[in-house]
Amino acid sequence: MASTLQRKFVLALLGAAVATLGLAYGLTLWFQNSTTGVIISLISAALLIGIAGPILARREMLPLEEIASVARALAQGRMNQRVSIRSENELAELGRALNRMAADLETRLTEITEDRTRLQAILSSMVEGVLVLDHESRILLLNSAVERMFRIEGPAAVGRPLIEVLRHGPLHRLVQKALETGTEQSSEIAMQMPEERVFSVQASVAQKERVAVILVFHDVTNLKRLERVRKDFVANVSHELRTPLTSIKGYIEALIDGAKDDPVKFGEFLKIIQKHTDQLNTLVYDLLQLSTIESGQYQWRHADVTVSSMIEKAVHLLRPMAEKKKQSISIECAADVGALTGDADKLTQVLINLIDNGIKYTPEGGRITVEARRTGKSVEIAVADTGIGIPPKEIPRIFERFYRVDRARSRAIGGTGLGLSIVKHIVEAHGGTVAVESEFGKGSRFVVSLPA
């Protein structure tokens, strides 16, 4: 290409020289072959060569400069630049080749950008965490789910070894095993951050370019918790049913063996059997009620419920129980609390369960307070007591079925362990929330918030 350009430059100069000599010859004839004419002709030729030569050369070099300029623009990423074709020569063919290359590059770059955007969109929308490592266990890529799961910053983690970003021995050993064996590995790992979270991890081996291992994290903490709750539920139901049934069976056998002939024992044993039968009946009723609410089969009734009347009804039903323990029950209901819409019977049961709990777990001479006030578009009802309170570590599980802080004490006072769980389900079915504030040894305060 260089020799071609040089040849075109020389030809341009020769063309200019020939044209100039022709002009000089004409001038010589004009001056009738005189010496002055020859000198003037030569001077004219020199001037024409000096002026016309560079102009003609520049004209030939302009396309090359444009090609170079377009090439520089492409190198800088401006893929929309093109060479304008003005004539048909070697440079025109070079310009067309460069234009074709630019168009191809622009198309490929657009495809790569679209693929990258789609990949980022997919990774960002995934609930599962994705972590890509190279052969040295250095992080190549991670999605936003991983950042949320492990509270790490993506840009700062890329390029660093996994063991530095996540200091977790079992996870590091899982990656090493996948690299060594070249096969897919899976495991469950537990991490503290600060609460314990459980993850199911799949490590897939890839042998493309730099990518070596792809880790996919599934957060199974809630599944593990539900599995534990299910196991506890089966164990607790079995225990709660077995205890009164065993007692009933024992007293019936005692009556059969002769206790029925003793009027005093006969009456005493029947009362005990009745007590355990009532306990079983309450347990079965609570289980059926909870199951109906959870399954969505319960037909909720919606009506205007006056909050103050509902509180007075619940307190009236439980006041005799409190008076037996020399406890006081007070109502502090704001004048503007008004009404709310819901199932009156179920909402009253919420209050009965909370007040009943307060009475049971408050010593003699204690105090139970029921408060109600309006907060914005909600009605807040609180039941506070001066009882034994709840240890801080037990509060997160207090609304689980059959969960008891003190199992022996709960059974002694006749609880089924389902009251607070029923409260939670009824309140949430009404679009509300329930929370507890407690100080161990000083009492508890249950707060129910319902839409007004």
CSV table of C-alpha atoms in Angstrom, one decimal:
chain,number,residue,atom,x,y,z
A,1,MET,CA,0.0,0.0,0.0
A,2,ALA,CA,2.9,2.4,0.8
A,3,SER,CA,4.5,1.9,-2.6
A,4,THR,CA,1.1,2.6,-4.3
A,5,LEU,CA,0.7,5.8,-2.4
A,6,GLN,CA,4.3,6.8,-3.3
A,7,ARG,CA,3.6,6.1,-7.0
A,8,LYS,CA,0.4,8.2,-6.9
A,9,PHE,CA,2.3,11.1,-5.3
A,10,VAL,CA,5.1,11.0,-8.0
A,11,LEU,CA,2.6,10.8,-10.7
A,12,ALA,CA,0.8,13.8,-9.3
A,13,LEU,CA,4.1,15.8,-9.3
A,14,LEU,CA,5.0,14.6,-12.9
A,15,GLY,CA,1.5,15.6,-14.1
A,16,ALA,CA,2.0,19.0,-12.6
A,17,ALA,CA,5.4,19.3,-14.2
A,18,VAL,CA,4.1,18.3,-17.7
A,19,ALA,CA,1.3,20.8,-17.5
A,20,THR,CA,3.8,23.5,-16.4
A,21,LEU,CA,6.2,22.7,-19.2
A,22,GLY,CA,3.4,22.8,-21.7
A,23,LEU,CA,2.5,26.3,-20.4
A,24,ALA,CA,6.2,27.3,-20.6
A,25,TYR,CA,6.4,26.2,-24.3
A,26,GLY,CA,3.3,28.2,-25.1
A,27,LEU,CA,4.8,31.3,-23.4
A,28,THR,CA,8.1,30.8,-25.3
A,29,LEU,CA,6.2,30.9,-28.6
A,30,TRP,CA,4.4,34.0,-27.4
A,31,PHE,CA,7.7,35.8,-26.8
A,32,GLN,CA,9.0,34.5,-30.3
A,33,ASN,CA,11.7,32.3,-28.8
A,34,SER,CA,13.5,35.1,-27.2
A,35,THR,CA,15.8,34.6,-24.2
A,36,THR,CA,13.4,36.6,-22.0
A,37,GLY,CA,10.5,34.4,-23.0
A,38,VAL,CA,12.5,31.3,-22.0
A,39,ILE,CA,13.4,32.7,-18.6
A,40,ILE,CA,9.8,33.8,-18.0
A,41,SER,CA,8.6,30.4,-19.0
A,42,LEU,CA,11.0,28.6,-16.7
A,43,ILE,CA,10.1,30.9,-13.8
A,44,SER,CA,6.4,30.3,-14.4
A,45,ALA,CA,6.9,26.6,-14.6
A,46,ALA,CA,8.8,26.6,-11.2
A,47,LEU,CA,6.0,28.6,-9.6
A,48,LEU,CA,3.3,26.3,-11.0
A,49,ILE,CA,5.2,23.2,-9.8
A,50,GLY,CA,5.6,24.7,-6.3
A,51,ILE,CA,1.9,25.6,-6.1
A,52,ALA,CA,0.1,22.9,-8.0
A,53,GLY,CA,2.3,20.0,-6.9
A,54,PRO,CA,1.4,20.1,-3.2
A,55,ILE,CA,-2.2,20.8,-4.0
A,56,LEU,CA,-2.4,17.7,-6.2
A,57,ALA,CA,-0.5,15.6,-3.6
A,58,ARG,CA,-2.7,16.8,-0.8
A,59,ARG,CA,-5.8,15.9,-2.8
A,60,GLU,CA,-4.5,12.3,-3.1
A,61,MET,CA,-3.5,12.2,0.6
A,62,LEU,CA,-6.9,13.4,2.0
A,63,PRO,CA,-8.6,10.0,1.9
A,64,LEU,CA,-5.7,8.4,3.7
A,65,GLU,CA,-6.0,10.9,6.6
A,66,GLU,CA,-9.7,10.3,6.8
A,67,ILE,CA,-9.2,6.6,7.0
A,68,ALA,CA,-6.6,7.1,9.8
A,69,SER,CA,-9.1,9.4,11.7
A,70,VAL,CA,-11.9,6.9,11.4
A,71,ALA,CA,-9.6,4.1,12.6
A,72,ARG,CA,-8.6,6.2,15.7
A,73,ALA,CA,-12.3,6.8,16.4
A,74,LEU,CA,-13.1,3.1,16.3
A,75,ALA,CA,-10.2,2.3,18.6
A,76,GLN,CA,-11.8,4.8,21.1
A,77,GLY,CA,-15.1,3.0,20.9
A,78,ARG,CA,-17.0,5.3,18.6
A,79,MET,CA,-18.4,2.6,16.4
A,80,ASN,CA,-20.7,4.9,14.4
A,81,GLN,CA,-17.8,6.5,12.5
A,82,ARG,CA,-17.5,5.6,8.8
A,83,VAL,CA,-15.2,6.5,5.8
A,84,SER,CA,-16.8,8.5,3.1
A,85,ILE,CA,-16.1,7.1,-0.4
A,86,ARG,CA,-15.5,9.8,-3.0
A,87,SER,CA,-13.7,8.0,-5.8
A,88,GLU,CA,-12.9,4.5,-7.1
A,89,ASN,CA,-9.2,3.7,-6.3
A,90,GLU,CA,-7.1,1.6,-3.9
A,91,LEU,CA,-8.0,3.9,-1.0
A,92,ALA,CA,-11.7,3.6,-1.7
A,93,GLU,CA,-11.4,-0.2,-1.3
A,94,LEU,CA,-9.5,0.3,1.9
A,95,GLY,CA,-12.3,2.6,3.2
A,96,ARG,CA,-15.0,0.1,2.3
A,97,ALA,CA,-13.1,-2.7,4.2
A,98,LEU,CA,-12.8,-0.4,7.2
A,99,ASN,CA,-16.5,0.4,7.0
A,100,ARG,CA,-17.4,-3.2,6.9
A,101,MET,CA,-15.2,-4.0,9.8
A,102,ALA,CA,-16.7,-1.1,11.8
A,103,ALA,CA,-20.3,-2.3,11.1
A,104,ASP,CA,-19.4,-5.8,12.1
A,105,LEU,CA,-17.8,-4.6,15.3
A,106,GLU,CA,-20.8,-2.4,16.1
A,107,THR,CA,-23.1,-5.3,15.6
A,108,ARG,CA,-21.1,-7.7,17.8
A,109,LEU,CA,-20.6,-5.1,20.5
A,110,THR,CA,-24.4,-4.5,20.6
A,111,GLU,CA,-25.0,-8.2,20.9
A,112,ILE,CA,-22.5,-8.5,23.7
A,113,THR,CA,-23.9,-5.5,25.5
A,114,GLU,CA,-27.5,-7.0,25.2
A,115,ASP,CA,-26.3,-10.4,26.4
A,116,ARG,CA,-24.5,-8.8,29.4
A,117,THR,CA,-27.6,-6.7,30.2
A,118,ARG,CA,-29.8,-9.8,30.1
A,119,LEU,CA,-27.4,-11.8,32.2
A,120,GLN,CA,-27.2,-9.0,34.8
A,121,ALA,CA,-31.0,-8.7,34.8
A,122,ILE,CA,-31.4,-12.5,35.4
A,123,LEU,CA,-28.8,-12.6,38.1
A,124,SER,CA,-30.2,-9.5,39.9
A,125,SER,CA,-33.8,-10.9,39.9
A,126,MET,CA,-32.7,-14.3,41.3
A,127,VAL,CA,-33.6,-15.1,44.9
A,128,GLU,CA,-30.8,-17.6,44.9
A,129,GLY,CA,-27.3,-16.3,45.4
A,130,VAL,CA,-24.8,-16.9,42.6
A,131,LEU,CA,-21.0,-16.8,43.0
A,132,VAL,CA,-18.5,-17.6,40.2
A,133,LEU,CA,-14.9,-18.5,41.0
A,134,ASP,CA,-11.8,-19.1,39.0
A,135,HIS,CA,-9.3,-22.0,39.3
A,136,GLU,CA,-7.6,-20.2,42.3
A,137,SER,CA,-10.9,-19.7,44.1
A,138,ARG,CA,-10.9,-16.0,43.3
A,139,ILE,CA,-14.3,-14.3,42.9
A,140,LEU,CA,-15.1,-13.4,39.3
A,141,LEU,CA,-18.8,-12.6,39.6
A,142,LEU,CA,-21.5,-12.4,42.2
A,143,ASN,CA,-25.1,-11.3,42.1
A,144,SER,CA,-27.0,-9.0,44.4
A,145,ALA,CA,-28.6,-11.9,46.3
A,146,VAL,CA,-25.2,-13.0,47.5
A,147,GLU,CA,-24.4,-9.4,48.6
A,148,ARG,CA,-27.7,-9.4,50.6
A,149,MET,CA,-27.2,-12.8,52.1
A,150,PHE,CA,-23.6,-12.3,53.4
A,151,ARG,CA,-23.6,-8.5,53.7
A,152,ILE,CA,-20.7,-8.0,51.3
A,153,GLU,CA,-19.9,-5.3,48.7
A,154,GLY,CA,-19.7,-6.8,45.2
A,155,PRO,CA,-17.1,-4.5,43.6
A,156,ALA,CA,-14.8,-4.8,46.6
A,157,ALA,CA,-15.1,-8.6,46.6
A,158,VAL,CA,-14.4,-9.2,42.9
A,159,GLY,CA,-10.8,-10.5,42.4
A,160,ARG,CA,-10.3,-11.5,46.0
A,161,PRO,CA,-10.0,-15.1,47.2
A,162,LEU,CA,-13.2,-16.6,48.5
A,163,ILE,CA,-11.6,-17.5,51.9
A,164,GLU,CA,-10.9,-13.8,52.5
A,165,VAL,CA,-14.4,-12.6,51.7
A,166,LEU,CA,-16.3,-15.5,53.4
A,167,ARG,CA,-14.2,-17.0,56.2
A,168,HIS,CA,-16.1,-20.2,56.4
A,169,GLY,CA,-14.2,-23.5,56.5
A,170,PRO,CA,-16.9,-25.9,55.4
A,171,LEU,CA,-17.7,-23.7,52.3
A,172,HIS,CA,-14.0,-23.5,51.4
A,173,ARG,CA,-13.6,-27.2,51.7
A,174,LEU,CA,-16.7,-27.7,49.5
A,175,VAL,CA,-15.1,-25.6,46.7
A,176,GLN,CA,-11.7,-27.4,47.0
A,177,LYS,CA,-13.4,-30.8,46.7
A,178,ALA,CA,-15.3,-29.7,43.6
A,179,LEU,CA,-12.0,-28.4,42.0
A,180,GLU,CA,-10.1,-31.6,42.9
A,181,THR,CA,-12.8,-34.1,41.8
A,182,GLY,CA,-14.2,-32.1,38.9
A,183,THR,CA,-17.7,-33.2,39.9
A,184,GLU,CA,-20.7,-31.3,41.3
A,185,GLN,CA,-20.9,-31.1,45.1
A,186,SER,CA,-23.6,-30.0,47.5
A,187,SER,CA,-23.9,-29.4,51.2
A,188,GLU,CA,-25.8,-27.5,53.9
A,189,ILE,CA,-23.9,-24.9,55.8
A,190,ALA,CA,-24.9,-22.7,58.8
A,191,MET,CA,-23.5,-19.2,59.2
A,192,GLN,CA,-23.8,-16.6,62.0
A,193,MET,CA,-24.5,-13.1,60.7
A,194,PRO,CA,-25.4,-12.3,63.4
A,195,GLU,CA,-28.4,-14.6,63.7
A,196,GLU,CA,-27.9,-18.2,62.4
A,197,ARG,CA,-28.8,-18.7,58.7
A,198,VAL,CA,-28.8,-22.1,57.0
A,199,PHE,CA,-27.9,-22.4,53.3
A,200,SER,CA,-28.1,-25.2,50.8
A,201,VAL,CA,-25.1,-24.9,48.5
A,202,GLN,CA,-24.5,-26.5,45.0
A,203,ALA,CA,-21.0,-26.3,43.6
A,204,SER,CA,-21.0,-26.9,39.8
A,205,VAL,CA,-17.7,-27.3,38.0
A,206,ALA,CA,-17.1,-25.4,34.7
A,207,GLN,CA,-14.1,-25.7,32.4
A,208,LYS,CA,-14.6,-22.7,30.2
A,209,GLU,CA,-11.9,-20.0,30.0
A,210,ARG,CA,-11.3,-18.7,33.5
A,211,VAL,CA,-14.5,-19.9,35.2
A,212,ALA,CA,-13.9,-23.0,37.4
A,213,VAL,CA,-16.7,-23.2,40.0
A,214,ILE,CA,-20.2,-21.8,40.1
A,215,LEU,CA,-21.8,-21.7,43.6
A,216,VAL,CA,-25.6,-21.4,44.0
A,217,PHE,CA,-26.9,-20.6,47.5
A,218,HIS,CA,-30.4,-21.3,48.6
A,219,ASP,CA,-31.5,-19.8,51.9
A,220,VAL,CA,-33.3,-22.7,53.7
A,221,THR,CA,-33.5,-21.1,57.1
A,222,ASN,CA,-37.3,-20.8,57.1
A,223,LEU,CA,-37.7,-24.3,55.7
A,224,LYS,CA,-35.5,-25.6,58.6
A,225,ARG,CA,-37.5,-23.6,61.1
A,226,LEU,CA,-40.8,-24.9,59.7
A,227,GLU,CA,-39.5,-28.5,59.7
A,228,ARG,CA,-38.5,-28.0,63.4
A,229,VAL,CA,-41.9,-26.5,64.2
A,230,ARG,CA,-43.6,-29.5,62.5
A,231,LYS,CA,-41.6,-32.0,64.4
A,232,ASP,CA,-42.2,-30.1,67.6
A,233,PHE,CA,-45.9,-29.9,66.8
A,234,VAL,CA,-46.2,-33.7,66.4
A,235,ALA,CA,-44.2,-34.3,69.5
A,236,ASN,CA,-46.1,-31.8,71.5
A,237,VAL,CA,-49.5,-33.0,70.4
A,238,SER,CA,-48.6,-36.5,71.2
A,239,HIS,CA,-47.4,-35.5,74.7
A,240,GLU,CA,-50.4,-33.2,75.4
A,241,LEU,CA,-52.8,-36.0,74.5
A,242,ARG,CA,-50.9,-38.7,76.2
A,243,THR,CA,-50.6,-37.0,79.6
A,244,PRO,CA,-54.3,-36.5,80.3
A,245,LEU,CA,-55.2,-39.8,78.7
A,246,THR,CA,-52.7,-41.7,80.9
A,247,SER,CA,-54.1,-40.0,83.9
A,248,ILE,CA,-57.7,-40.7,82.9
A,249,LYS,CA,-56.8,-44.4,82.2
A,250,GLY,CA,-55.1,-44.7,85.6
A,251,TYR,CA,-58.0,-43.3,87.6
A,252,ILE,CA,-60.5,-45.5,85.7
A,253,GLU,CA,-58.5,-48.6,86.4
A,254,ALA,CA,-58.4,-47.5,90.1
A,255,LEU,CA,-62.1,-47.2,90.1
A,256,ILE,CA,-62.5,-50.6,88.5
A,257,ASP,CA,-60.2,-52.2,91.1
A,258,GLY,CA,-62.4,-51.1,94.0
A,259,ALA,CA,-62.1,-47.3,94.4
A,260,LYS,CA,-65.7,-47.1,93.2
A,261,ASP,CA,-66.9,-48.6,96.4
A,262,ASP,CA,-65.3,-45.8,98.4
A,263,PRO,CA,-67.7,-42.8,98.1
A,264,VAL,CA,-65.0,-40.3,98.9
A,265,LYS,CA,-62.5,-41.7,96.5
A,266,PHE,CA,-65.2,-42.3,93.9
A,267,GLY,CA,-66.2,-38.6,93.9
A,268,GLU,CA,-62.6,-37.4,94.0
A,269,PHE,CA,-61.5,-39.6,91.1
A,270,LEU,CA,-64.4,-38.6,89.0
A,271,LYS,CA,-63.6,-34.9,89.5
A,272,ILE,CA,-60.0,-35.6,88.4
A,273,ILE,CA,-61.2,-37.5,85.3
A,274,GLN,CA,-63.6,-34.6,84.5
A,275,LYS,CA,-60.7,-32.1,84.8
A,276,HIS,CA,-58.5,-34.0,82.4
A,277,THR,CA,-61.4,-34.6,80.0
A,278,ASP,CA,-62.1,-30.9,79.9
A,279,GLN,CA,-58.4,-30.3,79.3
A,280,LEU,CA,-58.5,-32.7,76.3
A,281,ASN,CA,-61.6,-31.1,75.0
A,282,THR,CA,-60.0,-27.6,75.2
A,283,LEU,CA,-56.9,-28.9,73.4
A,284,VAL,CA,-58.9,-30.6,70.6
A,285,TYR,CA,-61.0,-27.4,70.2
A,286,ASP,CA,-58.0,-25.2,70.0
A,287,LEU,CA,-56.3,-27.5,67.5
A,288,LEU,CA,-59.4,-27.6,65.3
A,289,GLN,CA,-59.8,-23.8,65.5
A,290,LEU,CA,-56.2,-23.2,64.6
A,291,SER,CA,-56.3,-25.7,61.7
A,292,THR,CA,-59.5,-24.0,60.4
A,293,ILE,CA,-58.0,-20.5,60.5
A,294,GLU,CA,-54.7,-21.7,58.9
A,295,SER,CA,-56.4,-23.5,56.1
A,296,GLY,CA,-58.5,-20.5,55.2
A,297,GLN,CA,-61.8,-22.4,55.6
A,298,TYR,CA,-63.1,-20.3,58.5
A,299,GLN,CA,-66.0,-18.0,57.4
A,300,TRP,CA,-65.0,-14.6,58.8
A,301,ARG,CA,-67.9,-12.3,59.8
A,302,HIS,CA,-67.4,-8.6,59.2
A,303,ALA,CA,-69.2,-6.0,61.2
A,304,ASP,CA,-68.5,-2.8,63.1
A,305,VAL,CA,-67.1,-3.7,66.5
A,306,THR,CA,-67.0,-1.1,69.3
A,307,VAL,CA,-63.6,-1.4,70.9
A,308,SER,CA,-64.6,-0.3,74.4
A,309,SER,CA,-67.6,-2.7,74.5
A,310,MET,CA,-65.4,-5.6,73.3
A,311,ILE,CA,-62.8,-4.9,76.0
A,312,GLU,CA,-65.5,-4.7,78.8
A,313,LYS,CA,-67.0,-8.0,77.7
A,314,ALA,CA,-63.6,-9.9,77.8
A,315,VAL,CA,-62.7,-8.3,81.2
A,316,HIS,CA,-66.2,-9.2,82.6
A,317,LEU,CA,-65.7,-12.8,81.7
A,318,LEU,CA,-62.3,-13.1,83.3
A,319,ARG,CA,-62.7,-10.9,86.3
A,320,PRO,CA,-63.8,-13.7,88.6
A,321,MET,CA,-60.6,-15.7,87.8
A,322,ALA,CA,-58.5,-12.6,88.6
A,323,GLU,CA,-60.3,-12.0,91.9
A,324,LYS,CA,-59.6,-15.6,93.0
A,325,LYS,CA,-55.9,-14.6,92.8
A,326,LYS,CA,-56.6,-11.2,94.4
A,327,GLN,CA,-55.5,-9.5,91.2
A,328,SER,CA,-56.9,-6.2,89.9
A,329,ILE,CA,-57.9,-5.6,86.2
A,330,SER,CA,-58.2,-2.1,85.0
A,331,ILE,CA,-59.3,-0.6,81.6
A,332,GLU,CA,-57.8,2.5,80.1
A,333,CYS,CA,-59.7,3.2,76.9
A,334,ALA,CA,-59.3,6.5,75.1
A,335,ALA,CA,-62.5,8.4,74.3
A,336,ASP,CA,-61.8,8.6,70.6
A,337,VAL,CA,-60.8,4.9,70.1
A,338,GLY,CA,-64.1,4.3,68.2
A,339,ALA,CA,-64.8,1.1,66.3
A,340,LEU,CA,-63.2,-1.2,63.9
A,341,THR,CA,-64.4,-3.8,61.3
A,342,GLY,CA,-64.0,-7.5,62.0
A,343,ASP,CA,-65.2,-10.7,63.5
A,344,ALA,CA,-66.5,-9.7,66.9
A,345,ASP,CA,-66.3,-13.2,68.4
A,346,LYS,CA,-62.8,-13.8,67.2
A,347,LEU,CA,-61.5,-10.4,68.2
A,348,THR,CA,-63.0,-10.9,71.7
A,349,GLN,CA,-61.2,-14.3,71.9
A,350,VAL,CA,-57.9,-12.5,71.2
A,351,LEU,CA,-58.5,-10.3,74.2
A,352,ILE,CA,-59.7,-13.3,76.4
A,353,ASN,CA,-56.5,-15.3,75.5
A,354,LEU,CA,-54.2,-12.4,76.3
A,355,ILE,CA,-55.9,-11.4,79.5
A,356,ASP,CA,-56.1,-15.1,80.5
A,357,ASN,CA,-52.4,-15.4,80.0
A,358,GLY,CA,-51.8,-12.3,82.1
A,359,ILE,CA,-53.8,-13.8,84.9
A,360,LYS,CA,-52.1,-17.2,84.8
A,361,TYR,CA,-48.6,-15.9,84.8
A,362,THR,CA,-49.0,-13.1,87.3
A,363,PRO,CA,-48.6,-13.9,91.0
A,364,GLU,CA,-51.3,-13.2,93.6
A,365,GLY,CA,-51.9,-9.5,94.2
A,366,GLY,CA,-50.6,-8.5,90.7
A,367,ARG,CA,-52.2,-6.2,88.2
A,368,ILE,CA,-53.5,-6.6,84.7
A,369,THR,CA,-54.1,-3.5,82.5
A,370,VAL,CA,-56.0,-3.3,79.2
A,371,GLU,CA,-55.4,-0.2,77.2
A,372,ALA,CA,-56.9,1.0,73.9
A,373,ARG,CA,-56.1,4.1,71.8
A,374,ARG,CA,-56.2,5.2,68.2
A,375,THR,CA,-52.9,5.7,66.3
A,376,GLY,CA,-53.5,7.2,62.9
A,377,LYS,CA,-55.6,4.7,60.8
A,378,SER,CA,-55.1,1.9,63.4
A,379,VAL,CA,-56.5,0.9,66.8
A,380,GLU,CA,-53.9,-0.2,69.3
A,381,ILE,CA,-55.0,-2.5,72.1
A,382,ALA,CA,-52.4,-3.5,74.8
A,383,VAL,CA,-52.7,-6.1,77.6
A,384,ALA,CA,-50.0,-5.5,80.3
A,385,ASP,CA,-49.3,-7.5,83.4
A,386,THR,CA,-46.9,-7.5,86.4
A,387,GLY,CA,-46.2,-11.2,86.0
A,388,ILE,CA,-43.0,-13.3,85.7
A,389,GLY,CA,-42.1,-11.9,82.2
A,390,ILE,CA,-40.4,-13.6,79.3
A,391,PRO,CA,-36.6,-14.1,78.9
A,392,PRO,CA,-35.3,-12.1,75.8
A,393,LYS,CA,-34.1,-15.2,74.0
A,394,GLU,CA,-37.6,-16.8,74.2
A,395,ILE,CA,-39.5,-13.8,72.8
A,396,PRO,CA,-39.0,-14.7,69.0
A,397,ARG,CA,-40.7,-18.1,69.6
A,398,ILE,CA,-43.4,-17.1,71.9
A,399,PHE,CA,-46.2,-17.2,69.2
A,400,GLU,CA,-45.2,-20.8,68.0
A,401,ARG,CA,-47.7,-23.6,68.6
A,402,PHE,CA,-47.2,-25.4,71.9
A,403,TYR,CA,-44.1,-23.3,72.7
A,404,ARG,CA,-43.8,-22.6,76.5
A,405,VAL,CA,-41.2,-20.8,78.4
A,406,ASP,CA,-41.7,-23.0,81.4
A,407,ARG,CA,-43.4,-26.2,80.4
A,408,ALA,CA,-43.9,-27.5,83.9
A,409,ARG,CA,-45.5,-24.3,85.1
A,410,SER,CA,-47.7,-24.1,82.0
A,411,ARG,CA,-49.1,-27.6,82.5
A,412,ALA,CA,-49.6,-26.9,86.2
A,413,ILE,CA,-51.9,-23.9,85.4
A,414,GLY,CA,-53.7,-25.7,82.6
A,415,GLY,CA,-52.5,-24.0,79.4
A,416,THR,CA,-52.6,-25.8,76.0
A,417,GLY,CA,-49.7,-23.8,74.5
A,418,LEU,CA,-51.9,-22.7,71.6
A,419,GLY,CA,-53.4,-19.5,72.9
A,420,LEU,CA,-50.8,-17.1,71.6
A,421,SER,CA,-50.6,-18.9,68.3
A,422,ILE,CA,-54.4,-18.5,67.9
A,423,VAL,CA,-54.1,-14.8,68.8
A,424,LYS,CA,-51.4,-14.3,66.1
A,425,HIS,CA,-53.5,-16.0,63.4
A,426,ILE,CA,-56.7,-14.1,64.2
A,427,VAL,CA,-54.9,-10.7,64.3
A,428,GLU,CA,-53.1,-11.3,61.0
A,429,ALA,CA,-56.3,-12.5,59.3
A,430,HIS,CA,-57.7,-9.0,60.2
A,431,GLY,CA,-54.7,-7.3,58.6
A,432,GLY,CA,-53.1,-6.5,61.9
A,433,THR,CA,-50.0,-7.2,63.9
A,434,VAL,CA,-49.2,-8.5,67.4
A,435,ALA,CA,-46.0,-7.9,69.3
A,436,VAL,CA,-44.7,-8.4,72.8
A,437,GLU,CA,-42.6,-6.3,75.1
A,438,SER,CA,-41.3,-8.0,78.2
A,439,GLU,CA,-38.8,-7.7,81.0
A,440,PHE,CA,-38.0,-11.0,82.7
A,441,GLY,CA,-39.3,-10.9,86.3
A,442,LYS,CA,-41.2,-7.7,85.9
A,443,GLY,CA,-44.0,-8.5,83.5
A,444,SER,CA,-45.1,-8.4,79.9
A,445,ARG,CA,-47.1,-6.2,77.5
A,446,PHE,CA,-48.8,-7.6,74.4
A,447,VAL,CA,-49.7,-5.0,71.8
A,448,VAL,CA,-52.3,-5.7,69.1
A,449,SER,CA,-52.6,-3.2,66.2
A,450,LEU,CA,-55.7,-3.5,63.9
A,451,PRO,CA,-56.9,-1.3,61.0
A,452,ALA,CA,-59.6,1.1,62.3
